[in-house]
mmCIF file of C-alpha atoms in Angstrom:
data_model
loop_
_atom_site.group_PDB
_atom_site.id
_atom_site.type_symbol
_atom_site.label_atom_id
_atom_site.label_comp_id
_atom_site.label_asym_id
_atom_site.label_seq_id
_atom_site.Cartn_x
_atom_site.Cartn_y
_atom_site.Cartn_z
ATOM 1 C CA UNK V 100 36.860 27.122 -55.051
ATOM 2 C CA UNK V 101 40.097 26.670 -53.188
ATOM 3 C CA UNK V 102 43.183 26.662 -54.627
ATOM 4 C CA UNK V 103 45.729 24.671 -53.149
ATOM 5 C CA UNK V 104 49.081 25.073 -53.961
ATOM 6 C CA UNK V 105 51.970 22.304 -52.128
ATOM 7 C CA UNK V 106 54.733 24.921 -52.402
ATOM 8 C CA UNK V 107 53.583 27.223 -49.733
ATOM 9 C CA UNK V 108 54.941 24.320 -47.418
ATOM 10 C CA UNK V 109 58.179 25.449 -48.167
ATOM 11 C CA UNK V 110 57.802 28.791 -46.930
ATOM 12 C CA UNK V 111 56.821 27.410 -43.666
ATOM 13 C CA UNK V 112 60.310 25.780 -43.403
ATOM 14 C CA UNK V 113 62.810 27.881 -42.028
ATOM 15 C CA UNK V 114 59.851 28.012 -38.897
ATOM 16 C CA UNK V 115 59.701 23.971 -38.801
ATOM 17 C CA UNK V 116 63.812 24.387 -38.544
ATOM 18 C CA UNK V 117 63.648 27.181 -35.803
ATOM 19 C CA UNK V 118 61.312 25.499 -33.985
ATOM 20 C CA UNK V 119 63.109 21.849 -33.999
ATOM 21 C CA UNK V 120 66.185 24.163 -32.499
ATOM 22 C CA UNK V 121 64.617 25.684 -30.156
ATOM 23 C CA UNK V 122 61.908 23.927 -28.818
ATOM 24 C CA UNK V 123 62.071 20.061 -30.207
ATOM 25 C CA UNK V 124 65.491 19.239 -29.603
ATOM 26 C CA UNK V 125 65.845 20.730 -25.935
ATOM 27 C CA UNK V 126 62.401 19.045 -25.160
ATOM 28 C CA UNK V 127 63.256 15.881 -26.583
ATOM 29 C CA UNK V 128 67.025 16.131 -24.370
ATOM 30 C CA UNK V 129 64.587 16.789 -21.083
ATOM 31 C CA UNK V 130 62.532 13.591 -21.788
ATOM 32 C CA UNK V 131 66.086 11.374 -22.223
ATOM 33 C CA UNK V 132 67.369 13.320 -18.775
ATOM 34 C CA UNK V 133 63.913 12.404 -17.097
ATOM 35 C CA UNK V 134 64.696 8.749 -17.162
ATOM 36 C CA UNK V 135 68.406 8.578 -16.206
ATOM 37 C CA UNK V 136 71.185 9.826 -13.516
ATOM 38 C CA UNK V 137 74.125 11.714 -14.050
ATOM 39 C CA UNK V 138 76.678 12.815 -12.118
ATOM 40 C CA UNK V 139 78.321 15.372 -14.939
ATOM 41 C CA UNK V 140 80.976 14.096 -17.390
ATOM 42 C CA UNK V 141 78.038 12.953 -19.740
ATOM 43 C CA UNK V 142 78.322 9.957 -18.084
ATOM 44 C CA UNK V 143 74.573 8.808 -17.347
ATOM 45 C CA UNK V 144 72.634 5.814 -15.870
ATOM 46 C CA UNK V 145 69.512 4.576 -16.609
ATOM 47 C CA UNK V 146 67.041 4.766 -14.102
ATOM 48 C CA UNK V 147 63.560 4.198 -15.525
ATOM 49 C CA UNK V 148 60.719 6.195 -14.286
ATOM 50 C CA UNK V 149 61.574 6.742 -10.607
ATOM 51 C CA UNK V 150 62.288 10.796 -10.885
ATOM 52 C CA UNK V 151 58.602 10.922 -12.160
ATOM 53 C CA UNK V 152 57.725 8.808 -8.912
ATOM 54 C CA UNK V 153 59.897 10.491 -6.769
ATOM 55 C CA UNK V 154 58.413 14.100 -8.242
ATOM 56 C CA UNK V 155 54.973 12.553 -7.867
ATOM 57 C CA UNK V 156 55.175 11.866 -3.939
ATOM 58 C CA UNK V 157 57.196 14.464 -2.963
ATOM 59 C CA UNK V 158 55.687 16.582 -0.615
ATOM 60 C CA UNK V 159 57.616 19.728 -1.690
ATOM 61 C CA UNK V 160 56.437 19.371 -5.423
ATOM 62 C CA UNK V 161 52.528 19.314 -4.088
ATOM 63 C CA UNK V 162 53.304 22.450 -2.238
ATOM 64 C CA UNK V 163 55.042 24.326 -4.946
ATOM 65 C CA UNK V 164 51.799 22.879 -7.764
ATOM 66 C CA UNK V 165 49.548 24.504 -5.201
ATOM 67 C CA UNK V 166 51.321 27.670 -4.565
ATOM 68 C CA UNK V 167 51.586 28.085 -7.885
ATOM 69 C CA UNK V 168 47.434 27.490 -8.828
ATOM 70 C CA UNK V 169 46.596 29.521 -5.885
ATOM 71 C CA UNK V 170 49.115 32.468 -7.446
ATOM 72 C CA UNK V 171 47.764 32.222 -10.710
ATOM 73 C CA UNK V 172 44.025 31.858 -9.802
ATOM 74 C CA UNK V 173 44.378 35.169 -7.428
ATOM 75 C CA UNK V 174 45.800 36.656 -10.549
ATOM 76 C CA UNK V 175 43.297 36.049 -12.832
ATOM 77 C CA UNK V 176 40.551 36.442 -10.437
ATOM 78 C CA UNK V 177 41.968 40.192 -9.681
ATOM 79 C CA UNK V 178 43.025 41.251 -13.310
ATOM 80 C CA UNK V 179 40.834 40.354 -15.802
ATOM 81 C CA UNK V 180 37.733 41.918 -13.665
ATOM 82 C CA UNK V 181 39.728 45.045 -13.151
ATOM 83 C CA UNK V 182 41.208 44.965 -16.852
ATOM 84 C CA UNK V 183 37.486 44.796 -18.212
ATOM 85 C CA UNK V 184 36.732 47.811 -15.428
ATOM 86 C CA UNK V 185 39.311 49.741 -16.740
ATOM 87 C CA UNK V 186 38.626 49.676 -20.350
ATOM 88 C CA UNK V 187 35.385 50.678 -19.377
ATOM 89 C CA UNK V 188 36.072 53.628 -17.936
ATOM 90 C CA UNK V 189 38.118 54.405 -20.602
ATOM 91 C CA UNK V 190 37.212 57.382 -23.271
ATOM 92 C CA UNK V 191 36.727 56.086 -26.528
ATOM 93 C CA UNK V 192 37.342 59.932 -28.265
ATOM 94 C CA UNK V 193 39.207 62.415 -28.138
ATOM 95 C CA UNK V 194 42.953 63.818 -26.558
ATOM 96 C CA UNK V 195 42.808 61.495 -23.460
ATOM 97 C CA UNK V 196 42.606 58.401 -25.714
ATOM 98 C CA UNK V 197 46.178 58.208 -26.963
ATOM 99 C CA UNK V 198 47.126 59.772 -23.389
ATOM 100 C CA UNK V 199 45.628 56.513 -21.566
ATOM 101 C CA UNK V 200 47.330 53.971 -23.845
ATOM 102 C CA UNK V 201 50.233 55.091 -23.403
ATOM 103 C CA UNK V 202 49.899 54.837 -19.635
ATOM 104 C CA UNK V 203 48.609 51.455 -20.155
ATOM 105 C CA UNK V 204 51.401 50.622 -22.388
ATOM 106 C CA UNK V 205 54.275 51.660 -19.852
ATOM 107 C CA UNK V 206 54.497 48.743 -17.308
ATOM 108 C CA UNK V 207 53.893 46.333 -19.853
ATOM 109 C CA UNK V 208 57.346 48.097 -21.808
ATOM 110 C CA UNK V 209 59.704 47.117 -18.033
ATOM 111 C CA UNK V 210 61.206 44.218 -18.268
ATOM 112 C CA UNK V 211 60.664 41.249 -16.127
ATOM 113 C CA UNK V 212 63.938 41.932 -13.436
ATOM 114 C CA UNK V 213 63.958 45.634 -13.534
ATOM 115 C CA UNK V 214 59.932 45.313 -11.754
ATOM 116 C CA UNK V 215 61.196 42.660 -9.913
ATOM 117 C CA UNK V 216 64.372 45.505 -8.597
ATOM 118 C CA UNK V 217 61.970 48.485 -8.446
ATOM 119 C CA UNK V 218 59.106 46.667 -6.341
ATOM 120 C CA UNK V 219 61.628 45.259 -3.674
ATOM 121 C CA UNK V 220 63.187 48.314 -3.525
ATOM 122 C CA UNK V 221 59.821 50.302 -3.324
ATOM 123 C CA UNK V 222 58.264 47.732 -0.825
ATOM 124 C CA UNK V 223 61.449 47.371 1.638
ATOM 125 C CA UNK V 224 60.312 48.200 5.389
ATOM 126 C CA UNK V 225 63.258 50.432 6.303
ATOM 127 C CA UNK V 226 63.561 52.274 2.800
ATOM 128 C CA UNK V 227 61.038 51.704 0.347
ATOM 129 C CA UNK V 228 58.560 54.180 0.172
ATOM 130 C CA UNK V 229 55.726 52.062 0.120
ATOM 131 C CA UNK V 230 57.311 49.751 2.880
ATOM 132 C CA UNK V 231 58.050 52.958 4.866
ATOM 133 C CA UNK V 232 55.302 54.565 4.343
ATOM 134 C CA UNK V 233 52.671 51.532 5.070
ATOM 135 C CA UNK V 234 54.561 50.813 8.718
ATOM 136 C CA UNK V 235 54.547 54.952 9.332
ATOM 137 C CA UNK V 236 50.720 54.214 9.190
ATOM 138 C CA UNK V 237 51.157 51.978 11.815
ATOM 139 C CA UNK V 238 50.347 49.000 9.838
ATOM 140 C CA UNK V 239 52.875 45.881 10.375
ATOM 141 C CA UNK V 240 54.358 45.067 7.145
ATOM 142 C CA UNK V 241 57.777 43.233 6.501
ATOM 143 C CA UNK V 242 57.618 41.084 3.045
ATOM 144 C CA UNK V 243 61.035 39.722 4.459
ATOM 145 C CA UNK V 244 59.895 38.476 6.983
ATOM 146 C CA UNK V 245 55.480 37.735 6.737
ATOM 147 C CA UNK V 246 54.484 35.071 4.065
ATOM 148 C CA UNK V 247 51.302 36.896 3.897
ATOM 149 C CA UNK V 248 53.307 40.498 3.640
ATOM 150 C CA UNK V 249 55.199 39.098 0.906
ATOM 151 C CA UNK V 250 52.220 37.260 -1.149
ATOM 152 C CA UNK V 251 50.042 40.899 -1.291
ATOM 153 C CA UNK V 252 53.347 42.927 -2.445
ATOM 154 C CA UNK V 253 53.957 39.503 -4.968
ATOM 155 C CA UNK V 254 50.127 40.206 -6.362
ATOM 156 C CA UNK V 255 50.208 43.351 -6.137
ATOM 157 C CA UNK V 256 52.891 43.680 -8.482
ATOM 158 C CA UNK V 257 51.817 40.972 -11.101
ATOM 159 C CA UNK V 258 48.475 43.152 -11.072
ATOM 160 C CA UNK V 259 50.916 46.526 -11.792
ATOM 161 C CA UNK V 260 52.652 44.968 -14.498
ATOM 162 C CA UNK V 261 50.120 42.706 -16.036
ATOM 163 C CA UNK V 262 46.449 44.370 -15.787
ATOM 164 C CA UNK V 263 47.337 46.885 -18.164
ATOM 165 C CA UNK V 264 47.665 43.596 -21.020
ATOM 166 C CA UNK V 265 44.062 42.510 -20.390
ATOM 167 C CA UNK V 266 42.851 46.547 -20.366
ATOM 168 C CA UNK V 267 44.316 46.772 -23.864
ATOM 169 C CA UNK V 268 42.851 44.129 -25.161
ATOM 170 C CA UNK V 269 39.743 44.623 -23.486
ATOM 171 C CA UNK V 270 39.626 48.103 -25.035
ATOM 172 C CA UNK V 271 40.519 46.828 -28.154
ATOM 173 C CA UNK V 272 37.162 44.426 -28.194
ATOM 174 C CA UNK V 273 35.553 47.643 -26.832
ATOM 175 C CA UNK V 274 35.435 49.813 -29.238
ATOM 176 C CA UNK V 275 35.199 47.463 -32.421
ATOM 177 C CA UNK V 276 31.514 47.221 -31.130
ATOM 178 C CA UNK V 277 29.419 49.810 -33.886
ATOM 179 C CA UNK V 278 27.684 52.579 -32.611
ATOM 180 C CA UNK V 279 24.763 50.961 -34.107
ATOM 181 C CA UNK V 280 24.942 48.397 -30.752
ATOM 182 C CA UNK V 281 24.336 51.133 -28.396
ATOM 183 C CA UNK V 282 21.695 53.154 -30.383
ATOM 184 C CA UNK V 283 19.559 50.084 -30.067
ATOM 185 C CA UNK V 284 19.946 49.587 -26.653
ATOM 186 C CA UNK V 285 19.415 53.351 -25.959
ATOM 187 C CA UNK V 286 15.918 53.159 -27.815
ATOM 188 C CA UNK V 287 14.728 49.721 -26.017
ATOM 189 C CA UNK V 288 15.553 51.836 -22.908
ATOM 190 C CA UNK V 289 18.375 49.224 -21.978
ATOM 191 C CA UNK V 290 20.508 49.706 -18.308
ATOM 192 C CA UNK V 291 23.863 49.889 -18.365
ATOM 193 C CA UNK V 292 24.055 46.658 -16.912
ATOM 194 C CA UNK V 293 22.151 45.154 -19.678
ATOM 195 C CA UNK V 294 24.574 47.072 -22.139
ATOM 196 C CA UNK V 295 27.553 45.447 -20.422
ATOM 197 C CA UNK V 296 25.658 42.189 -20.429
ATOM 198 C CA UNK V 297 24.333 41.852 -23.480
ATOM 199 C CA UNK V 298 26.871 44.441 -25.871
ATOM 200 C CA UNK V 299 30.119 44.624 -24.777
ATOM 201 C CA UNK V 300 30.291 41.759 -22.661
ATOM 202 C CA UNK V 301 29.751 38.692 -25.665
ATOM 203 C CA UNK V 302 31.959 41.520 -28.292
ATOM 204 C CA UNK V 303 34.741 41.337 -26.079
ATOM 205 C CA UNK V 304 34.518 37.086 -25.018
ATOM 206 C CA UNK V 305 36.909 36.547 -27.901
ATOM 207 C CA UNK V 306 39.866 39.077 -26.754
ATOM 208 C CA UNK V 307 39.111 38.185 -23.171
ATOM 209 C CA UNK V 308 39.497 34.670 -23.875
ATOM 210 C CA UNK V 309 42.984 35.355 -25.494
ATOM 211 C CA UNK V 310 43.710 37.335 -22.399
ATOM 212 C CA UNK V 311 43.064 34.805 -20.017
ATOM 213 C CA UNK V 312 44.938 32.639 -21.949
ATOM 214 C CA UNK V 313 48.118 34.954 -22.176
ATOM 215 C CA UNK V 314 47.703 35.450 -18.573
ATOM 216 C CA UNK V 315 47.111 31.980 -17.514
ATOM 217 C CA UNK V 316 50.170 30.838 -19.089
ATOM 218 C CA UNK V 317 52.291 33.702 -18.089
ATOM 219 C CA UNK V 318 51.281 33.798 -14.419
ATOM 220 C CA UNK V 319 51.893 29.860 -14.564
ATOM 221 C CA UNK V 320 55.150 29.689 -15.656
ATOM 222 C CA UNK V 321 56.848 33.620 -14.148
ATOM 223 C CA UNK V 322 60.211 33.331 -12.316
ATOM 224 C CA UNK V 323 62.081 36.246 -12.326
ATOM 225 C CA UNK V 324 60.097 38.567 -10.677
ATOM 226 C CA UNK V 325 59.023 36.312 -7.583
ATOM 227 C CA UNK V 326 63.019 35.429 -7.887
ATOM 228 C CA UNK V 327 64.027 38.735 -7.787
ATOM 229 C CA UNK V 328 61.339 40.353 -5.342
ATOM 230 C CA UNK V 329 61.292 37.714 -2.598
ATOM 231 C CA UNK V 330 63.581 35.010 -4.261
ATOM 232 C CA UNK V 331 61.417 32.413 -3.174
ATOM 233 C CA UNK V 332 60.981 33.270 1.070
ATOM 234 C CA UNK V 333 60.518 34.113 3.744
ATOM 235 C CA UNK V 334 61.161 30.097 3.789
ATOM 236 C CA UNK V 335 59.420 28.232 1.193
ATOM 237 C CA UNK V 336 56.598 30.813 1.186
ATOM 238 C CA UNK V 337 56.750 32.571 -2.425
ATOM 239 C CA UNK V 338 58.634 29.153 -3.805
ATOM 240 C CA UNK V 339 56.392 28.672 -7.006
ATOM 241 C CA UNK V 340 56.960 25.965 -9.452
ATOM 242 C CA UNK V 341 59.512 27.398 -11.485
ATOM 243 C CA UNK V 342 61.990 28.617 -9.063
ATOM 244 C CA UNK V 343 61.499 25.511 -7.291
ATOM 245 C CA UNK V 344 62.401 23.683 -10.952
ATOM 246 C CA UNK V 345 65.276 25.964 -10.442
ATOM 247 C CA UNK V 346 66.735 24.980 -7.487
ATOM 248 C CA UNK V 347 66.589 21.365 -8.092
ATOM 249 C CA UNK V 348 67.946 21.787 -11.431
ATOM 250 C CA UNK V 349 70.579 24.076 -10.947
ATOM 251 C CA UNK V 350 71.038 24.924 -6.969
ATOM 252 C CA UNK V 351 71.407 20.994 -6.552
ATOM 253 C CA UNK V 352 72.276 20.042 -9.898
ATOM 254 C CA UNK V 353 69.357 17.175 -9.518
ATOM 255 C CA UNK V 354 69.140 16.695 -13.588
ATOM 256 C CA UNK V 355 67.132 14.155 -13.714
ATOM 257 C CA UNK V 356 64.402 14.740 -10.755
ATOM 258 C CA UNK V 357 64.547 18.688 -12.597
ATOM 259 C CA UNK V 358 63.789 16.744 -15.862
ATOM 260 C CA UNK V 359 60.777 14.741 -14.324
ATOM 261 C CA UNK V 360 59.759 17.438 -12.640
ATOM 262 C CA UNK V 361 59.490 20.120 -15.559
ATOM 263 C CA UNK V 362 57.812 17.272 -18.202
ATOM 264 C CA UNK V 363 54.792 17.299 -15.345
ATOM 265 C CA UNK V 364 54.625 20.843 -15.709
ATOM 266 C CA UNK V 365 54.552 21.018 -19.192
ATOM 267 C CA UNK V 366 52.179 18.713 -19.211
ATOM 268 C CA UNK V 367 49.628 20.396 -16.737
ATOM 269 C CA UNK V 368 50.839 23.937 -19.188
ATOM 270 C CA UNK V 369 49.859 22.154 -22.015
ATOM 271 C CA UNK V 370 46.407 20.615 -20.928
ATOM 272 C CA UNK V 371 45.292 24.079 -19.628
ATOM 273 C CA UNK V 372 46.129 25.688 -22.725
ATOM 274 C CA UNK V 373 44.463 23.250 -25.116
ATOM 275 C CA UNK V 374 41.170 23.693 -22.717
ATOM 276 C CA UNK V 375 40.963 27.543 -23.598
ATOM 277 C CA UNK V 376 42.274 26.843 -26.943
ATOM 278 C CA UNK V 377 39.667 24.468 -26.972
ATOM 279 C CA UNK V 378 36.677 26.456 -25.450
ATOM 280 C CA UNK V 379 37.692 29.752 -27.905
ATOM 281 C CA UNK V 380 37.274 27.693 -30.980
ATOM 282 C CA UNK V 381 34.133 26.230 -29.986
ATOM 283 C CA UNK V 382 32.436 29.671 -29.642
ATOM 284 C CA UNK V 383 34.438 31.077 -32.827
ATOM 285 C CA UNK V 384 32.687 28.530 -34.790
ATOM 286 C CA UNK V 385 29.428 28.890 -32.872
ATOM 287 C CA UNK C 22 77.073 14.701 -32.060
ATOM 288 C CA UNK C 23 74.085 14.071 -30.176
ATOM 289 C CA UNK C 24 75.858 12.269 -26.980
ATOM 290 C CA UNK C 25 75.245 15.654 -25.355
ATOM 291 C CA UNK C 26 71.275 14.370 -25.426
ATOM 292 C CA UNK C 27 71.830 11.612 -23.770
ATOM 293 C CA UNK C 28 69.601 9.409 -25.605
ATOM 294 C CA UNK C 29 68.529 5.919 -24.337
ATOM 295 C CA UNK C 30 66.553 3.372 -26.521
ATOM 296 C CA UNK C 31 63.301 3.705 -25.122
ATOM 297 C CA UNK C 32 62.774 7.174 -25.217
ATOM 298 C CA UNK C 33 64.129 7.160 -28.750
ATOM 299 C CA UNK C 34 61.445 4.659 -29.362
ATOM 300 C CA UNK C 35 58.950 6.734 -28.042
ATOM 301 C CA UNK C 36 59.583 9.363 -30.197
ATOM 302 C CA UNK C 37 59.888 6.901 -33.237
ATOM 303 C CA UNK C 38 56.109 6.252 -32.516
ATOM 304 C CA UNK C 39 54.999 9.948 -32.239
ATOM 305 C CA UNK C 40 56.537 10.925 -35.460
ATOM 306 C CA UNK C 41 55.290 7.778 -37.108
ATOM 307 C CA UNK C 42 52.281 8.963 -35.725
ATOM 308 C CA UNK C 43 52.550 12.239 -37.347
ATOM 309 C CA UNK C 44 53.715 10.934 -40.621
ATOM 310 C CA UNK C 45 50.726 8.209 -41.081
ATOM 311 C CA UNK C 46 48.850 11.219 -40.506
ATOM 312 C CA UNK C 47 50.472 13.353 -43.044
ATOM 313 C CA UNK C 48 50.248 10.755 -45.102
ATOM 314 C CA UNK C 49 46.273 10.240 -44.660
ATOM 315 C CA UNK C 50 45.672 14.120 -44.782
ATOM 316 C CA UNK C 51 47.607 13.968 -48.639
ATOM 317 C CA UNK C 52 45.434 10.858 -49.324
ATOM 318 C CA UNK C 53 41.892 12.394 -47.915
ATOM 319 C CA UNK C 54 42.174 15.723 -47.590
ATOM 320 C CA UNK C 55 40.587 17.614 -44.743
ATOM 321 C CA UNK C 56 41.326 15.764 -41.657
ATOM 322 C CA UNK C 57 38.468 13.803 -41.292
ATOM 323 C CA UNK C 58 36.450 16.835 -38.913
ATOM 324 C CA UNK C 59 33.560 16.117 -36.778
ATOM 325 C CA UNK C 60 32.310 16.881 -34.221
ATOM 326 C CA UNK C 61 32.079 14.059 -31.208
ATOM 327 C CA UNK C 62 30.449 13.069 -27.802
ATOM 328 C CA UNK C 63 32.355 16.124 -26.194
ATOM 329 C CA UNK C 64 30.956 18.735 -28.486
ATOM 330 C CA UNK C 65 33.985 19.740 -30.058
ATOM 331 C CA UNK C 66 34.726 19.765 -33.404
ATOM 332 C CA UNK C 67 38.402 17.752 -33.842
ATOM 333 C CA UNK C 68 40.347 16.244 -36.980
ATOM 334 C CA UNK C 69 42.540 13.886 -37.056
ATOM 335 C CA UNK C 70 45.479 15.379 -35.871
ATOM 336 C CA UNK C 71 43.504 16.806 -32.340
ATOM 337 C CA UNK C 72 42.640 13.286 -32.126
ATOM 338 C CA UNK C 73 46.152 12.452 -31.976
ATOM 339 C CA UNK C 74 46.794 15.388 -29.714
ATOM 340 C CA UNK C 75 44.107 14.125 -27.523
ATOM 341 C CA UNK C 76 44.931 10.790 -27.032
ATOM 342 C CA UNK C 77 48.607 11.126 -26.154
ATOM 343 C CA UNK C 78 48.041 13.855 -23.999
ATOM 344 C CA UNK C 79 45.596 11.481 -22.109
ATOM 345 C CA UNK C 80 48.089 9.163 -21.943
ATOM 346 C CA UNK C 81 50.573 11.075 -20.365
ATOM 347 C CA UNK C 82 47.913 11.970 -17.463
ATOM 348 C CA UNK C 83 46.941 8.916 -17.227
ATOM 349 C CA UNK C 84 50.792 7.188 -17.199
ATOM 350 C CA UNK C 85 51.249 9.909 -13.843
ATOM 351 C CA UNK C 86 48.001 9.275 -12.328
ATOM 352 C CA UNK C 87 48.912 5.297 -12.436
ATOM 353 C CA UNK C 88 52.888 5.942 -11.325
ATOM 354 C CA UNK C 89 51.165 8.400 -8.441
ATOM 355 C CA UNK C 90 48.703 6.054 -7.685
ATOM 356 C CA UNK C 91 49.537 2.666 -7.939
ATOM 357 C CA UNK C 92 53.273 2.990 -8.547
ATOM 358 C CA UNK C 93 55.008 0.549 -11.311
ATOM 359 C CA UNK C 94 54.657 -1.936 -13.114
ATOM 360 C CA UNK C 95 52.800 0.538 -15.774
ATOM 361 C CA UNK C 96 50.847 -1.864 -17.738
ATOM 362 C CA UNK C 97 47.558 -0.897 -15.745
ATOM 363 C CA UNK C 98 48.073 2.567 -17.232
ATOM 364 C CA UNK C 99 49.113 1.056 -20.554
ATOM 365 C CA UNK C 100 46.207 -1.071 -21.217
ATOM 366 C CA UNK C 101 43.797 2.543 -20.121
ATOM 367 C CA UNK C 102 45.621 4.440 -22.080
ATOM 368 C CA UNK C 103 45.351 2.196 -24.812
ATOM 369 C CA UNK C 104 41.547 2.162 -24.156
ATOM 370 C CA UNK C 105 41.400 6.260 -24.029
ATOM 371 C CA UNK C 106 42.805 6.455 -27.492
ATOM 372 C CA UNK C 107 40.448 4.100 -29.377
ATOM 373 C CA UNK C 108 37.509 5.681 -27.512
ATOM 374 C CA UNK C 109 39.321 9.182 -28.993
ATOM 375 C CA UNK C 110 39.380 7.906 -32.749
ATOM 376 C CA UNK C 111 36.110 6.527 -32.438
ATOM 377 C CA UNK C 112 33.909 8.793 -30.623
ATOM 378 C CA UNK C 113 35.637 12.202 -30.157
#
């Protein structure tokens, strides 16, 4: 039988509190700014929904939606294959184990700026090694100045900092699998295709799920290190959704457009989210 | 003390509804425990509360997709919206 006891509400309090602070209150001052003008002074004016129009039609909100799905479809599409691929390859015994985590573990430890810093530094034509070193090859590469030069080097380095998440959780629904698993599949004579297939590939479709998740909503709503590495250029190039939230909100001091504007993406944050939610639970219950 | 949120009487209103919302449902989940799961035409399994969930995020999608589309008035969207979340407390 379950026992139910009212009190434990109360220890859930002090989180209700924290996140009415945090979260509630700010979102509920960004749905008051959506509607209304201001021109500082706390003075504001009512204007109904035209921001959300406005945001709607605006040619430069389409491109930065798109940049951004694009950005975070090439990210998922390159690091949870390679993630899985990694934790593959992977030992499961021995010295190298702790040895490879920790390796794993390091970009994930820099924060968001400092791989922002090191990977403009590292990909600059005239200095960075990698800049240097690609153009010394005789390959043409300026992420200054190319849109495509500076989407590869902006991939590139989501895939260094972030792949080594979805290997670690990967290898963590890796080796949870009994040895039983692969004893079986070693007497019915099993490839290792069918091993991946049928073993290690349904074991891990929990953590994997969480993954894409983490990595969906990460990818979707990352700022500083686009900021930092290209800040948004050459042009509008690199401009994804949040540091074009940014520049309305702050750069032009736009409040209320910036208000519109983030409530939509929330909103297309949210509905994402609830569809993995969504699609975990269904196969945790299954 | 809240000036600084620069509140306006219909978004207060809005959020009037949604925690009305949530307390009728608090109040229903004291009254008949165990939020009312099933499982409906979209194959998932939802209680109350997702059905709440559901239906107002619907209606924010739809609310933009009107404003984007057909611009205001908004009672068009309204009326669907409307629609969306008796078809979610019914069926899903």
């Amino acid at each position: 039988m379950k026992t139910e006891n009212p009190r434990a509400w109360l220890l859930v309090l002090p989180v209700i509190l924290l996140v009415a602070f945090n979260a509630l209150i700010p979102l509920m001052t960004v749905v008051n700014y959506s509607v209304q003008e201001t021109f500082g002074n706390n003075v504001f004016f009512w204007q109904g929904v035209d921001w959300f129009e406005q945001v709607l039609h605006s040619e430069r909100f389409h491109d930065a939606l798109g940049r951004q799905f694009l950005f975070t479809g090439i990210i998922l599409a390159v690091e949870i294959p390679l993630g899985v691929a990694i934790a593959l390859a992977m030992p499961r015994k021995g010295i190298w184990v702790p040895i490879c985590l920790i390796l794993m573990s390091l970009p994930l430890l820099i924060p968001w700026n400092v791989v922002g810093a090191m990977w403009n530094i590292f990909t600059l034509p005239d200095i960075g090694l990698m800049g240097y070193g690609l153009n010394w090859l005789g390959i043409d590469y300026n992420m200054t100045q190319s849109p495509l030069a500076a989407w590869v080097t902006l991939i590139v380095m989501d895939v260094w900092h972030w792949t080594s998440l979805v290997v670690l959780l990967s290898y963590a629904g890796l080796v949870s699998i009994p040895d039983a698993y692969y004893q079986a599949a070693e007497i019915d004579g099993a490839s290792k295709w069918s091993v991946f297939r049928y073993i290690q590939l349904p074991k891990m479709k929990q953590v994997l799920m969480i993954a894409i998740l983490l990595r969906f909503m990460d990818s979707f709503m990352i700022y500083t290190e686009p900021f930092v590495l290209t800040g948004g250029g050459p042009g509008n190039s690199t401009t994804l959704l949040s540091i074009d939230l940014v520049k309305v909100a702050l750069g032009q001091f736009d409040l209320g457009p910036a208000a519109a504007m983030s409530l939509i993406y929330f909103a297309i944050t949210l509905l994402v989210s609830w569809v993995f939610y969504t699609i975990m639970n269904k196969d945790v219950k299954e | 003390m809240f000036s600084w949120m620069a509140w306006t009487l219909p978004t207060a209103l809005v959020f009037v509804f949604i925690f009305s919302c949530i307390g009728v449902l608090a109040f229903l989940e004291v009254k008949y425990p165990g939020g009312a799961e099933r499982t409906g035409v979209f194959g998932i399994t939802t209680t109350r509360g997702d059905r709440l969930f559901i239906s107002i995020l619907g209606t924010v999608f739809i609310m933009l997709g009107w404003l984007g589309l057909m611009g205001t008035p908004l009672w068009g969207g309204l009326t669907l919206s409307i629609i969306w979340a008796v078809f979610v407390f019914r069926k899903v």
